[in-house]
PDB file of C-alpha atoms in Angstrom:
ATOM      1  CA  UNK U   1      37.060  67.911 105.922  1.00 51.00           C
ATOM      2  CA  UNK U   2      34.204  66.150 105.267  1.00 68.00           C
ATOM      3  CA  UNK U   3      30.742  67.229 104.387  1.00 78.00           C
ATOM      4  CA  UNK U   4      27.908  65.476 105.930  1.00 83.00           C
ATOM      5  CA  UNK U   5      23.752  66.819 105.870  1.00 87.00           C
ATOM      6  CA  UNK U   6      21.584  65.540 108.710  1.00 87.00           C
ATOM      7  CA  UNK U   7      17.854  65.723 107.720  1.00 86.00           C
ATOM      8  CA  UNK U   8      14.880  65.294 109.736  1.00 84.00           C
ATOM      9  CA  UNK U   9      10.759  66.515 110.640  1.00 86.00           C
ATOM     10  CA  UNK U  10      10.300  69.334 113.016  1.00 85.00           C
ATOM     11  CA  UNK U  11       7.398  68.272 115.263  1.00 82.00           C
ATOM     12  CA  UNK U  12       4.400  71.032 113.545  1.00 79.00           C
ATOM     13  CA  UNK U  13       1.244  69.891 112.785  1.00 82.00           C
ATOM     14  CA  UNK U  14       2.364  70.753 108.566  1.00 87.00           C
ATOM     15  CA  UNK U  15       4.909  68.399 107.302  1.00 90.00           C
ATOM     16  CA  UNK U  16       8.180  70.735 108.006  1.00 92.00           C
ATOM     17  CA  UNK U  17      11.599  69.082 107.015  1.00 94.00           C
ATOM     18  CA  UNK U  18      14.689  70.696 108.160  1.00 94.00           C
ATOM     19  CA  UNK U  19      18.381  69.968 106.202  1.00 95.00           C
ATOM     20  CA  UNK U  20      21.015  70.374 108.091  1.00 95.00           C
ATOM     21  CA  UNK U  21      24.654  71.017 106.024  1.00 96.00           C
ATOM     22  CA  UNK U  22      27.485  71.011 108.227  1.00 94.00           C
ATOM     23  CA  UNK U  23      30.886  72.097 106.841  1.00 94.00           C
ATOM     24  CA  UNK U  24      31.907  74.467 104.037  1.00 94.00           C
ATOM     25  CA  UNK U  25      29.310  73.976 100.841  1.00 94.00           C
ATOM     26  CA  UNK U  26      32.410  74.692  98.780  1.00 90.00           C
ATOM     27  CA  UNK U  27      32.965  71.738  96.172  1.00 91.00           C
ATOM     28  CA  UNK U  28      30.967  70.611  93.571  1.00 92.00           C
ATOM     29  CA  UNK U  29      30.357  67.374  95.576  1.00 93.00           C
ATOM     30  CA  UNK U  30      29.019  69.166  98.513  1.00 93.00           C
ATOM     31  CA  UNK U  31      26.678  71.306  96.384  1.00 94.00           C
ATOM     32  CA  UNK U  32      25.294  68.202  94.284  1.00 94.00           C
ATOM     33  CA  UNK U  33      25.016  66.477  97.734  1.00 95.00           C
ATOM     34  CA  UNK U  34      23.083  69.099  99.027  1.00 95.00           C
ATOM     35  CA  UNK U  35      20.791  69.610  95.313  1.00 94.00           C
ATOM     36  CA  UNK U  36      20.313  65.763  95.733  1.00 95.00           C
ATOM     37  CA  UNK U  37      19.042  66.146  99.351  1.00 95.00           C
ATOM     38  CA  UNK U  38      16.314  68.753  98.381  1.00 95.00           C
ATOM     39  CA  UNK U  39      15.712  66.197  95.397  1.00 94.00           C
ATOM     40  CA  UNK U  40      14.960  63.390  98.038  1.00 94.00           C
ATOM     41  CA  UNK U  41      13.334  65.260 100.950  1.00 95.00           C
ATOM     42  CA  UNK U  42      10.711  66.761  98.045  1.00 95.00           C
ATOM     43  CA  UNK U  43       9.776  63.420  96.795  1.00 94.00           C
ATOM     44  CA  UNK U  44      10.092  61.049  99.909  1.00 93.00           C
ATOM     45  CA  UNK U  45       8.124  63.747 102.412  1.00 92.00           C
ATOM     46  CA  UNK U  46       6.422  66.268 100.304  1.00 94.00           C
ATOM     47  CA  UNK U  47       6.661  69.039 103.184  1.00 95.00           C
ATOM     48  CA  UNK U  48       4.653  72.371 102.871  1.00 94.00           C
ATOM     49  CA  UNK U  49       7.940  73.928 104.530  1.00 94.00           C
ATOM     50  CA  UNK U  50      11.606  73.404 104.243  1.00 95.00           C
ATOM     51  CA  UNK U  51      13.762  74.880 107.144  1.00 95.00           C
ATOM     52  CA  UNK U  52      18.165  74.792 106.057  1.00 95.00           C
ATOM     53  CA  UNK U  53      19.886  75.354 109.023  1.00 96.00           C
ATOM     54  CA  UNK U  54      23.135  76.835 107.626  1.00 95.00           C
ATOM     55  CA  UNK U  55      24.508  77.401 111.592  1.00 95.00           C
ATOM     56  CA  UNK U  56      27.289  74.728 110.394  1.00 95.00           C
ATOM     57  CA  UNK U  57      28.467  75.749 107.446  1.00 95.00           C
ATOM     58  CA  UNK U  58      31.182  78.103 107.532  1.00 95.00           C
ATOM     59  CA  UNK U  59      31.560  79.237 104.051  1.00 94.00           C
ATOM     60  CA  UNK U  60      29.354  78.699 100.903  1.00 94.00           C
ATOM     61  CA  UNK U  61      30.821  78.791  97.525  1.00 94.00           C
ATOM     62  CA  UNK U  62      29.292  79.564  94.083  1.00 94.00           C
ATOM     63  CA  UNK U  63      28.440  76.204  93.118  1.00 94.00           C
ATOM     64  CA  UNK U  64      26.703  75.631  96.638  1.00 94.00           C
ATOM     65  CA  UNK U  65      25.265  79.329  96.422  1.00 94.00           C
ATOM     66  CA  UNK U  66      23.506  77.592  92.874  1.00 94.00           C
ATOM     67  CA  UNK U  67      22.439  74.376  94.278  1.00 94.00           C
ATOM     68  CA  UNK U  68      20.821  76.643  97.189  1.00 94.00           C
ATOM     69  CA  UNK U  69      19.195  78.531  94.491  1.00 93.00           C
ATOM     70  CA  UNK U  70      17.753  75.267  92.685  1.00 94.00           C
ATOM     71  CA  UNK U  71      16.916  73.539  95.810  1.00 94.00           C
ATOM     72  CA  UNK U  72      13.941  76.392  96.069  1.00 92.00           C
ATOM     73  CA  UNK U  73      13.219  76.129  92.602  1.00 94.00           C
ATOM     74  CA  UNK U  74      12.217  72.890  92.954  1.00 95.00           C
ATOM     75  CA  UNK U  75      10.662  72.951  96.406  1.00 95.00           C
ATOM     76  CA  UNK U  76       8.389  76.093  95.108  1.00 94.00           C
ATOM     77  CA  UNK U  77       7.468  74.306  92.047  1.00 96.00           C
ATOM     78  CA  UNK U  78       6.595  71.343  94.150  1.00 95.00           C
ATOM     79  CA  UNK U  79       4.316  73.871  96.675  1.00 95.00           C
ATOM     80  CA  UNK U  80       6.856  74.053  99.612  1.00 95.00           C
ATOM     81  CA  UNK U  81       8.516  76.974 100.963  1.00 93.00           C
ATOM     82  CA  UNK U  82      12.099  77.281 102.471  1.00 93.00           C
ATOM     83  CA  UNK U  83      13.761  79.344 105.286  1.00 93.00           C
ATOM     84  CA  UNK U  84      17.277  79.440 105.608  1.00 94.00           C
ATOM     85  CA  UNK U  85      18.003  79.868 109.275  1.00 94.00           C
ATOM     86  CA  UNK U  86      21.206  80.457 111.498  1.00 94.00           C
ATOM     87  CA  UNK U  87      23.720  81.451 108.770  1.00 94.00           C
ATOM     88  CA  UNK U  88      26.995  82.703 109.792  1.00 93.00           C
ATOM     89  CA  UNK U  89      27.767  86.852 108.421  1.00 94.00           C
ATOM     90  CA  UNK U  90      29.872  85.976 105.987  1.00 93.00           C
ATOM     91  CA  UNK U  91      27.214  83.385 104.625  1.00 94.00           C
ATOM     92  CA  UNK U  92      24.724  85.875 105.035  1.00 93.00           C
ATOM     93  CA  UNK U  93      26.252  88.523 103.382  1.00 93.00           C
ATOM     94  CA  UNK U  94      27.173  85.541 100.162  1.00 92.00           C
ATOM     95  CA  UNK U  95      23.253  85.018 100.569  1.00 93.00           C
ATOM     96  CA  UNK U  96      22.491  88.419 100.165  1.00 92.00           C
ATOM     97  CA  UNK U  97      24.742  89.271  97.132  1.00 90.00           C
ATOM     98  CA  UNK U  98      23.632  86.160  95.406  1.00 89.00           C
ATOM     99  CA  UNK U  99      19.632  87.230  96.176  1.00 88.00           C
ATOM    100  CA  UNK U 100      18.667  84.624  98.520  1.00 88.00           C
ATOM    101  CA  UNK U 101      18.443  87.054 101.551  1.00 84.00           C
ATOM    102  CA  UNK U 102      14.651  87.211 100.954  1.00 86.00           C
ATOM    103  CA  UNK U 103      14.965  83.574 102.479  1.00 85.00           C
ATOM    104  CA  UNK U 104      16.867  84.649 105.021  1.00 85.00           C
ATOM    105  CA  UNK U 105      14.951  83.916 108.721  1.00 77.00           C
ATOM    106  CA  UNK U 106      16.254  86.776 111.463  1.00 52.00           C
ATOM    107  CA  UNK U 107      19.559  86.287 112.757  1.00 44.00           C
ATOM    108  CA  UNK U 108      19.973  83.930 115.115  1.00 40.00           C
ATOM    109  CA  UNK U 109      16.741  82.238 114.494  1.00 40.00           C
ATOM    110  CA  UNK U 110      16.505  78.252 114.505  1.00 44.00           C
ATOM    111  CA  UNK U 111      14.629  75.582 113.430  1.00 46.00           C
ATOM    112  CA  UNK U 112      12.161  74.366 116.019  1.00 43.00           C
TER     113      UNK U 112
END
């Protein structure tokens, strides 16, 4: 299967970017793919708000439970928040045990 992450701007008047994964975040490809797009979407936009739509992704693995986790590292030390929005229960429930849940938008919630 492969792994592919669509990017783009949400139309609010802020500078919102919302990453889109779609497929299991379950290699270390996928997971560097996905550190690398946080990476690029930090320098090339510098958005005040970071939306991951996770309503894709089927299963998340360690590795892409880490590059999650460093993805808002860097946005907050670059002064932009993150939501993760539309995750699937078992991704949820990875999200939660791995402390992201805080992240978490409500259930069924989506990037506008």
């Amino acid at each position: 299967m492969t792994f592919v992450i669509d990017t783009h701007r949400i139309p609010e008047p802020d500078v919102v970017i919302s990453i889109e994964p779609q497929g299991e975040i379950g290699s270390s490809d996928a997971a560097r793919l996905l550190r690398e797009r946080f990476s690029m979407v930090l320098v090339a936009t510098r958005p005040s708000r970071i939306v991951v739509d996770l309503s894709a992704v089927p299963a998340i693995s360690d590795s892409g439970l880490l590059a999650l986790r460093t993805g808002c590292e860097h946005a907050a030390a670059n002064d932009a928040s993150v939501a993760l929005v539309a995750a699937a229960p078992q991704v949820r429930e990875q999200l939660s045990r791995h402390g992201l849940d805080g992240l978490l938008d409500r259930p069924g919630s989506r990037p506008a």
